[in-house]
Structures are given as structure tokens and as C-alpha cells.
Amino acid sequence: MKTLFIAGVSGSIGKQTLDVLNSQWFKENFRLIGGSVYSNWNDLENLIDTYHLQAVGIVDDLYDLPESYKECRIFKGLDAVENAIKYCEADISLIATSGFSGVKHTLSSIDVSDRICLANKESIVCGGNFVLNYAKKLGKIIIPIDSEHSAIFQLLLGEVTRPEKIILTASGGSVRDLPLEKLESVTPSVVLKHPVWEMGQRITVDSATMVNKGLEVFEAYYLFGIENIEVLINRDSHVHSIVQFCDGVFKMHFGIPNMKVPIAFSLSYPERRYDFNKPSLADMKIEFEKVDYNRYPSLKLAFDILGNPILQNAFNAADEVAVENFLRGEIKFTDIYEVIYKTVNEVEKMFSPSISLEFRSLDEIIKVDKHSRKVAKKVISEINKNNKMDQYK
Ligand SMILES: NC(=O)c1ccc[n+]([C@@H]2O[C@H](COP(=O)([O-])OP(=O)(O)OC[C@H]3O[C@@H](n4cnc5c(N)ncnc54)[C@H](OP(=O)(O)O)[C@@H]3O)[C@@H](O)[C@H]2O)c1
């Protein structure tokens, strides 16, 4: 029986992991011993009751929580997740925190766990090779959960030849068919209705701008060491990704789009143990479309800065800030790209002397993130000022 810690246990990936753990083979082979949230105490309390957890982490200290509850240690505050991960020393840590804070959680889990099942893409996007090298140095294995990267990981099992090209597929997101001129006025509630996947709020907005695909391009580049990456739209998301070899042969990963499948695979690897729906190929059409970069300028920008971890970090930070503002109704959907573009350019000027360097420490990664957020907030206040002036014209 393997022990498991889930960071971000109250989120979309966290909850789907709990569903996987409730299925027969996983119930018999894994024991959940810890988890973390940002503020969702109710979820943690239920899990402590159900799984008799050893430790939990809660970042928000709004609640007056005791040091322990039913023999479960409760860590609180900014370092709560890292402390809970280290206290539990689980065989496997599954990192499903959203956003930049996941970087620290991944690094802590590499210290104590043998296997890291990684949903938090920011860990690789914002640090470049830093996190992967740390895992390599300590002899730990990282299994990607993102469906596209899980697909490529699976497609390459048993291959001795590196593919020449990776093709990442994208659904196109919630506003893929909206006329371009209407994008400016689209509301958060429309953007949050994804045609295929049910996910957390940020990733759903990022899917509509294809910022998420940009983050996945960065992630694929570092995970698989291949620069030749293309993105194609596969509307129903049944093709999770493709690799192409020197002889022109494509290998493609096809299945029902459901995150429980890659989550389960990351836990049971190298075996497949999750019993799930079996689609019939005769009922399916496999179709791809090219990406229109006028609709998805952020993806074009992502390709332009691929391989530069400082600018990738800025790209992510600016997007996190912009999406929060968009969801609060403070900027327009199309402003998200403007915030990212201007932030990346500003950060490039600031860090240009060290621009091609790899990150050497977590502190350096945090420094770029903090600076980029400051720049992004400044860009947003300029956008708001201009918008107000336009109203008076
Ligand atoms: N959802 C998907 O289908 C999917 C697919 C592929 C990859 N991913 C990646 O998986 C990660 C998680 O996505 P998600 O959709 O599951 O997100 P989500 O539903 O928003 O859940 C985020 C989880 O992280 C916790 N959290 C948020 N901020 C935190 C912080 N600063 N410190 C500690 N914990 C924090 C949240 O706790 P509270 O509940 O207390 O806020 C929640 O448990 C992201 O990196 C995403 O890109 C997701």
C-alpha cells in the first residue's frame, strides 16, 4: 500500500483524484495521508474524518483552527502546504495546486516523495529546468497529469527513437466560434462555460485565450526536450496529443476526455489500472483545424518566448493577475493579452542582462514572479485609465 499526499485537494483535479481513489484497485493500493487547500477548511475536515489523515495544510489563517484535530496535525499560514508535505513524507505527492504557489509545493514534495504526480504546470513553466533538474538530482520521478503531457509520456514509453515533432491538441475553449469583434465584450460567465472540460476558473479562462496551450507548450519543451512543437485544434478533445517520427509516422493518443484517466495513470504507472468507458472508433470522427493566431495572440507570444524561463515566468504571472481582474469584471477579455504582452516586454528590458540564464534558485524564480506581478498591475491600471478616458470622449 502506497501513501499519498494531495496538494490542492479541494480543487477540480484534487476532487477527481479522490474519485479515482474510491475505485476498487486504487482503494486497495493507496492510502491518503495528507492534503492541502488555500482556504477550504470544510473539505479538509471531511477528509480528516474519512481518511484519518496525518497532516493537512491550510494557507489562509482566517479560521481559528487548533494545532491538531482528531490526531491530524494542522499546519497554517504561508508555509502550511510545504510543512504538511514534509511532515507526511508520503510515497507519492500529487500536486494539484493552481498557480505559481505550486512551484514551492512541487519542490517540497521532491524532497520527501519518490514519485511526484504533477498537475501544476506552473512548476515547470516558471522555473524552466530548475524543478526537473532538482528531481533528477534526488533521483525522483515526475509523472505529468496534464492530459496532453500524460499522452506524450505514454506515447514515448518503449520508444528508443526521439520524435521529431510534438503536436499538442487544443479544444479552442469556450468562445472559439464567437466572431472576433465580439471577443472584447464577452463576459466571465460565458468564458467559464468550457465546451468539453470541467476545470478550475483560471484554466477555463486560459483555455479560451489559449494561454493555457502556451503554458503547455513550455511544459512540453522542458519535459520532453523537443523544440519542434505544433498546436492543432481538435474540437472534441478526444485526441490528447500526437508525436511524429523521422519516417513521418504519427502516434496519437485517443480516448474519452476525462482527467481521471491521466490522474489514475500517474498513480498506477507503469501499469494501467483504471477501469473506464471504452469509446467505439466507428462512432468517432478525428478532425483537426489550424490555429488562427488573430483569435489566440497569446499562443503566438508563447512560441516567441519559448525556452526563455524568465519571460515564461513573466507570461504566467501577468496572466494570473489579468485573469483575476477579468473575473472581477475589471478588464475586458481581450485586455488579458495586452497585459501579458506589455508585462513580458517590460520584464525583458529589466532582466535582459541575464535573459538567457537558467534559474539557479527558487529565490530567483520568486523574484521574477513578484516583479512581473507588479508590472502587470501597473499595466492594468493604465488600461483602466485609458478605458475611463474613452468613456468621456
Ligand atoms: N482542472 C483540470 O482539468 C486541469 C487539467 C490539466 C492541468 N490542470 C492544472 O492543475 C492545477 C490545478 O487546477 P484546478 O483546475 O484543479 O484548480 P482549482 O480547481 O482552482 O483548484 C486549485 C486548488 O489549489 C488550492 N490553492 C489555490 N491557491 C493556493 C495557494 N496559493 N496555496 C495553496 N493552495 C492553493 C485550492 O484551494 P481552495 O479550494 O481552498 O481555494 C484548490 O484546492 C493547475 O496548475 C492547472 O493548470 C488542471
Tab-separated table of C-alpha atoms in Angstrom, residues 112-377:
chain	number	residue	atom	x	y	z
A	112	VAL	CA	10.273	13.700	0.543
A	113	SER	CA	8.361	11.634	-2.038
A	114	ASP	CA	9.670	9.103	-4.555
A	115	ARG	CA	7.059	9.966	-7.160
A	116	ILE	CA	5.515	13.339	-7.938
A	117	CYS	CA	2.294	13.267	-9.950
A	118	LEU	CA	2.306	16.767	-11.391
A	119	ALA	CA	-0.821	18.641	-12.424
A	120	ASN	CA	0.558	22.083	-11.506
A	121	LYS	CA	2.071	23.159	-14.829
A	122	GLU	CA	3.428	26.417	-13.365
A	123	SER	CA	6.119	24.346	-11.584
A	124	ILE	CA	7.796	23.748	-14.924
A	125	VAL	CA	6.608	26.838	-16.810
A	126	CYS	CA	8.004	29.298	-14.238
A	127	GLY	CA	11.236	27.559	-13.359
A	128	GLY	CA	12.268	26.033	-16.683
A	129	ASN	CA	14.604	23.132	-15.981
A	130	PHE	CA	15.105	24.081	-12.326
A	131	VAL	CA	12.418	21.781	-10.883
A	132	LEU	CA	13.171	18.925	-13.290
A	133	ASN	CA	16.902	19.085	-12.523
A	134	TYR	CA	16.195	19.062	-8.793
A	135	ALA	CA	14.083	15.916	-9.191
A	136	LYS	CA	16.792	14.314	-11.327
A	137	LYS	CA	19.470	15.160	-8.764
A	138	LEU	CA	17.472	13.471	-5.990
A	139	GLY	CA	16.512	10.529	-8.222
A	140	LYS	CA	12.778	11.274	-8.072
A	141	ILE	CA	10.303	10.636	-10.875
A	142	ILE	CA	7.830	13.249	-12.132
A	143	ILE	CA	4.768	11.951	-13.969
A	144	PRO	CA	2.758	14.644	-15.759
A	145	ILE	CA	-1.011	14.748	-15.262
A	146	ASP	CA	-1.934	17.402	-17.810
A	147	SER	CA	-3.792	15.279	-20.383
A	148	GLU	CA	-1.564	16.347	-23.310
A	149	HIS	CA	1.676	15.647	-21.441
A	150	SER	CA	0.406	12.420	-19.957
A	151	ALA	CA	-0.463	11.420	-23.534
A	152	ILE	CA	3.042	12.197	-24.830
A	153	PHE	CA	4.611	10.470	-21.818
A	154	GLN	CA	2.556	7.360	-22.683
A	155	LEU	CA	3.278	7.606	-26.436
A	156	LEU	CA	7.010	7.596	-25.752
A	157	LEU	CA	7.016	4.573	-23.444
A	158	GLY	CA	9.127	1.866	-25.078
A	159	GLU	CA	10.364	4.167	-27.885
A	160	VAL	CA	14.137	4.340	-28.367
A	161	THR	CA	13.813	6.986	-31.105
A	162	ARG	CA	13.064	10.571	-30.192
A	163	PRO	CA	10.149	12.034	-32.127
A	164	GLU	CA	10.902	14.936	-34.456
A	165	LYS	CA	7.789	16.793	-33.523
A	166	ILE	CA	5.169	17.078	-30.819
A	167	ILE	CA	1.628	18.127	-31.719
A	168	LEU	CA	-0.399	19.405	-28.802
A	169	THR	CA	-4.135	19.443	-29.299
A	170	ALA	CA	-6.477	22.152	-28.043
A	171	SER	CA	-10.243	22.364	-27.781
A	172	GLY	CA	-10.215	26.066	-28.704
A	173	GLY	CA	-12.046	26.950	-25.481
A	174	SER	CA	-15.446	28.420	-24.729
A	175	VAL	CA	-15.505	31.300	-27.228
A	176	ARG	CA	-13.847	29.560	-30.155
A	177	ASP	CA	-16.772	30.320	-32.519
A	178	LEU	CA	-17.605	33.822	-31.329
A	179	PRO	CA	-16.950	36.425	-34.077
A	180	LEU	CA	-13.609	38.140	-33.382
A	181	GLU	CA	-15.197	41.570	-32.946
A	182	LYS	CA	-17.403	40.233	-30.112
A	183	LEU	CA	-14.477	38.928	-28.038
A	184	GLU	CA	-13.912	42.342	-26.498
A	185	SER	CA	-17.287	42.337	-24.755
A	186	VAL	CA	-17.579	38.682	-23.762
A	187	THR	CA	-18.422	38.223	-20.061
A	188	PRO	CA	-16.718	35.962	-17.490
A	189	SER	CA	-19.832	33.757	-17.187
A	190	VAL	CA	-19.746	32.957	-20.936
A	191	VAL	CA	-15.980	32.330	-20.902
A	192	LEU	CA	-16.314	29.977	-17.917
A	193	LYS	CA	-18.566	27.550	-19.860
A	194	HIS	CA	-15.999	25.189	-21.391
A	195	PRO	CA	-17.357	23.000	-24.236
A	196	VAL	CA	-15.552	19.819	-23.085
A	197	TRP	CA	-13.710	20.026	-19.760
A	198	GLU	CA	-14.903	20.964	-16.283
A	199	MET	CA	-11.960	22.684	-14.648
A	200	GLY	CA	-10.938	25.406	-12.205
A	201	GLN	CA	-11.729	29.030	-13.161
A	202	ARG	CA	-8.269	30.188	-14.205
A	203	ILE	CA	-7.564	27.251	-16.504
A	204	THR	CA	-11.011	27.633	-18.111
A	205	VAL	CA	-10.309	31.277	-18.982
A	206	ASP	CA	-6.781	30.290	-20.080
A	207	SER	CA	-8.283	27.711	-22.362
A	208	ALA	CA	-10.405	30.390	-24.080
A	209	THR	CA	-7.366	32.664	-24.633
A	210	MET	CA	-5.115	29.643	-25.332
A	211	VAL	CA	-2.742	30.991	-22.711
A	212	ASN	CA	-3.148	27.508	-21.259
A	213	LYS	CA	-1.878	25.995	-24.511
A	214	GLY	CA	1.075	28.382	-24.364
A	215	LEU	CA	1.858	27.152	-20.834
A	216	GLU	CA	1.572	23.589	-22.129
A	217	VAL	CA	3.985	24.338	-24.982
A	218	PHE	CA	6.537	25.494	-22.362
A	219	GLU	CA	5.806	22.422	-20.233
A	220	ALA	CA	6.258	20.025	-23.168
A	221	TYR	CA	9.519	21.675	-24.236
A	222	TYR	CA	11.122	21.062	-20.831
A	223	LEU	CA	9.534	17.689	-20.063
A	224	PHE	CA	10.417	16.074	-23.382
A	225	GLY	CA	13.348	18.241	-24.596
A	226	ILE	CA	11.782	18.851	-28.020
A	227	GLU	CA	11.513	22.326	-29.528
A	228	ASN	CA	9.527	21.413	-32.638
A	229	ILE	CA	6.011	21.794	-31.249
A	230	GLU	CA	2.808	22.495	-33.153
A	231	VAL	CA	-0.690	23.159	-31.820
A	232	LEU	CA	-3.801	21.939	-33.651
A	233	ILE	CA	-7.432	22.278	-32.677
A	234	ASN	CA	-9.274	19.015	-32.038
A	235	ARG	CA	-12.720	20.255	-31.049
A	236	ASP	CA	-13.964	17.276	-29.070
A	237	SER	CA	-10.617	16.761	-27.265
A	238	HIS	CA	-10.547	13.006	-27.884
A	239	VAL	CA	-7.036	13.214	-29.328
A	240	HIS	CA	-4.920	14.217	-26.364
A	241	SER	CA	-1.661	14.697	-28.249
A	242	ILE	CA	0.457	13.367	-31.088
A	243	VAL	CA	4.123	12.655	-31.771
A	244	GLN	CA	5.668	12.373	-35.235
A	245	PHE	CA	8.845	10.427	-36.031
A	246	CYS	CA	11.510	10.827	-38.772
A	247	ASP	CA	9.686	8.324	-41.029
A	248	GLY	CA	6.590	10.517	-40.997
A	249	VAL	CA	4.666	8.143	-38.731
A	250	PHE	CA	2.297	9.756	-36.240
A	251	LYS	CA	1.429	8.147	-32.928
A	252	MET	CA	-1.652	9.639	-31.402
A	253	HIS	CA	-3.282	9.247	-28.012
A	254	PHE	CA	-7.044	8.850	-28.290
A	255	GLY	CA	-9.634	8.400	-25.541
A	256	ILE	CA	-12.535	9.929	-23.655
A	257	PRO	CA	-11.566	13.383	-22.401
A	258	ASN	CA	-11.669	12.918	-18.654
A	259	MET	CA	-8.912	13.951	-16.257
A	260	LYS	CA	-9.463	10.885	-14.067
A	261	VAL	CA	-7.709	8.806	-16.734
A	262	PRO	CA	-4.337	10.656	-16.648
A	263	ILE	CA	-4.639	11.107	-12.869
A	264	ALA	CA	-5.102	7.346	-12.422
A	265	PHE	CA	-2.268	6.587	-14.835
A	266	SER	CA	0.123	8.848	-12.907
A	267	LEU	CA	-0.680	6.857	-9.756
A	268	SER	CA	-0.648	3.331	-11.190
A	269	TYR	CA	2.247	3.834	-13.676
A	270	PRO	CA	3.749	1.703	-15.163
A	271	GLU	CA	0.512	-0.282	-15.004
A	272	ARG	CA	-2.944	0.777	-16.234
A	273	ARG	CA	-5.485	0.002	-13.557
A	274	TYR	CA	-8.350	2.439	-14.075
A	275	ASP	CA	-11.491	0.848	-15.462
A	276	PHE	CA	-13.258	3.456	-17.607
A	277	ASN	CA	-15.616	3.958	-20.590
A	278	LYS	CA	-14.441	2.349	-23.836
A	279	PRO	CA	-15.376	4.516	-26.832
A	280	SER	CA	-16.083	2.885	-30.194
A	281	LEU	CA	-13.903	4.228	-33.011
A	282	ALA	CA	-16.631	3.560	-35.594
A	283	ASP	CA	-18.720	6.299	-33.954
A	284	MET	CA	-15.941	8.865	-33.969
A	285	LYS	CA	-14.541	11.430	-36.370
A	286	ILE	CA	-10.972	12.579	-35.966
A	287	GLU	CA	-10.611	16.132	-37.228
A	288	PHE	CA	-8.042	18.872	-36.773
A	289	GLU	CA	-8.002	22.590	-37.508
A	290	LYS	CA	-5.163	25.085	-37.714
A	291	VAL	CA	-4.945	27.740	-35.015
A	292	ASP	CA	-5.976	31.275	-36.005
A	293	TYR	CA	-3.417	33.448	-34.217
A	294	ASN	CA	-5.631	36.546	-34.598
A	295	ARG	CA	-8.019	34.844	-32.223
A	296	TYR	CA	-5.283	33.472	-29.958
A	297	PRO	CA	-2.406	36.038	-29.965
A	298	SER	CA	-1.164	34.811	-26.547
A	299	LEU	CA	-0.258	31.449	-28.068
A	300	LYS	CA	1.817	33.187	-30.742
A	301	LEU	CA	3.591	35.140	-27.999
A	302	ALA	CA	4.249	31.878	-26.106
A	303	PHE	CA	6.019	30.433	-29.152
A	304	ASP	CA	8.082	33.635	-29.457
A	305	ILE	CA	9.452	33.317	-25.899
A	306	LEU	CA	9.713	29.511	-25.730
A	307	GLY	CA	12.882	28.392	-23.936
A	308	ASN	CA	13.358	31.655	-22.023
A	309	PRO	CA	12.343	30.780	-18.444
A	310	ILE	CA	12.375	34.409	-17.245
A	311	LEU	CA	9.878	35.519	-19.880
A	312	GLN	CA	7.783	32.369	-19.457
A	313	ASN	CA	7.601	33.168	-15.753
A	314	ALA	CA	6.507	36.747	-16.597
A	315	PHE	CA	3.942	35.399	-19.100
A	316	ASN	CA	2.410	33.215	-16.384
A	317	ALA	CA	2.442	35.891	-13.661
A	318	ALA	CA	0.862	38.502	-15.937
A	319	ASP	CA	-1.849	36.041	-16.928
A	320	GLU	CA	-2.645	35.101	-13.306
A	321	VAL	CA	-3.081	38.785	-12.449
A	322	ALA	CA	-5.034	39.561	-15.645
A	323	VAL	CA	-7.424	36.613	-15.254
A	324	GLU	CA	-8.221	37.588	-11.646
A	325	ASN	CA	-9.053	41.094	-12.877
A	326	PHE	CA	-11.112	39.802	-15.793
A	327	LEU	CA	-13.127	37.521	-13.483
A	328	ARG	CA	-13.852	40.506	-11.223
A	329	GLY	CA	-15.136	42.391	-14.286
A	330	GLU	CA	-12.318	44.969	-14.095
A	331	ILE	CA	-10.742	44.395	-17.520
A	332	LYS	CA	-12.000	43.076	-20.864
A	333	PHE	CA	-11.327	39.563	-22.168
A	334	THR	CA	-9.092	40.970	-24.911
A	335	ASP	CA	-7.127	43.020	-22.346
A	336	ILE	CA	-5.672	39.762	-20.987
A	337	TYR	CA	-3.348	39.529	-23.999
A	338	GLU	CA	-2.384	43.203	-23.727
A	339	VAL	CA	-1.425	42.737	-20.067
A	340	ILE	CA	0.695	39.682	-20.853
A	341	TYR	CA	2.370	41.256	-23.897
A	342	LYS	CA	3.290	44.504	-22.140
A	343	THR	CA	4.478	42.713	-18.994
A	344	VAL	CA	6.687	40.318	-20.929
A	345	ASN	CA	8.242	43.243	-22.824
A	346	GLU	CA	8.855	45.233	-19.650
A	347	VAL	CA	10.377	42.241	-17.856
A	348	GLU	CA	12.610	41.545	-20.843
A	349	LYS	CA	14.078	45.057	-20.549
A	350	MET	CA	14.572	44.689	-16.808
A	351	PHE	CA	16.232	41.280	-16.881
A	352	SER	CA	17.896	41.464	-20.302
A	353	PRO	CA	21.492	41.112	-18.987
A	354	SER	CA	20.651	37.679	-17.539
A	355	ILE	CA	17.997	36.793	-20.082
A	356	SER	CA	19.394	33.517	-21.370
A	357	LEU	CA	20.404	32.185	-17.968
A	358	GLU	CA	18.714	29.200	-16.355
A	359	PHE	CA	17.270	29.808	-12.899
A	360	ARG	CA	19.695	28.730	-10.162
A	361	SER	CA	17.432	29.026	-7.129
A	362	LEU	CA	13.827	29.269	-6.008
A	363	ASP	CA	14.558	32.822	-4.840
A	364	GLU	CA	15.416	33.863	-8.396
A	365	ILE	CA	12.182	32.314	-9.675
A	366	ILE	CA	10.173	34.115	-6.983
A	367	LYS	CA	11.922	37.428	-7.733
A	368	VAL	CA	10.850	37.362	-11.396
A	369	ASP	CA	7.305	36.329	-10.461
A	370	LYS	CA	6.957	39.176	-7.927
A	371	HIS	CA	8.368	41.782	-10.277
A	372	SER	CA	6.163	40.606	-13.151
A	373	ARG	CA	3.043	40.851	-10.996
A	374	LYS	CA	3.920	44.425	-10.099
A	375	VAL	CA	4.377	45.296	-13.780
A	376	ALA	CA	1.121	43.548	-14.727
A	377	LYS	CA	-0.805	45.520	-12.093
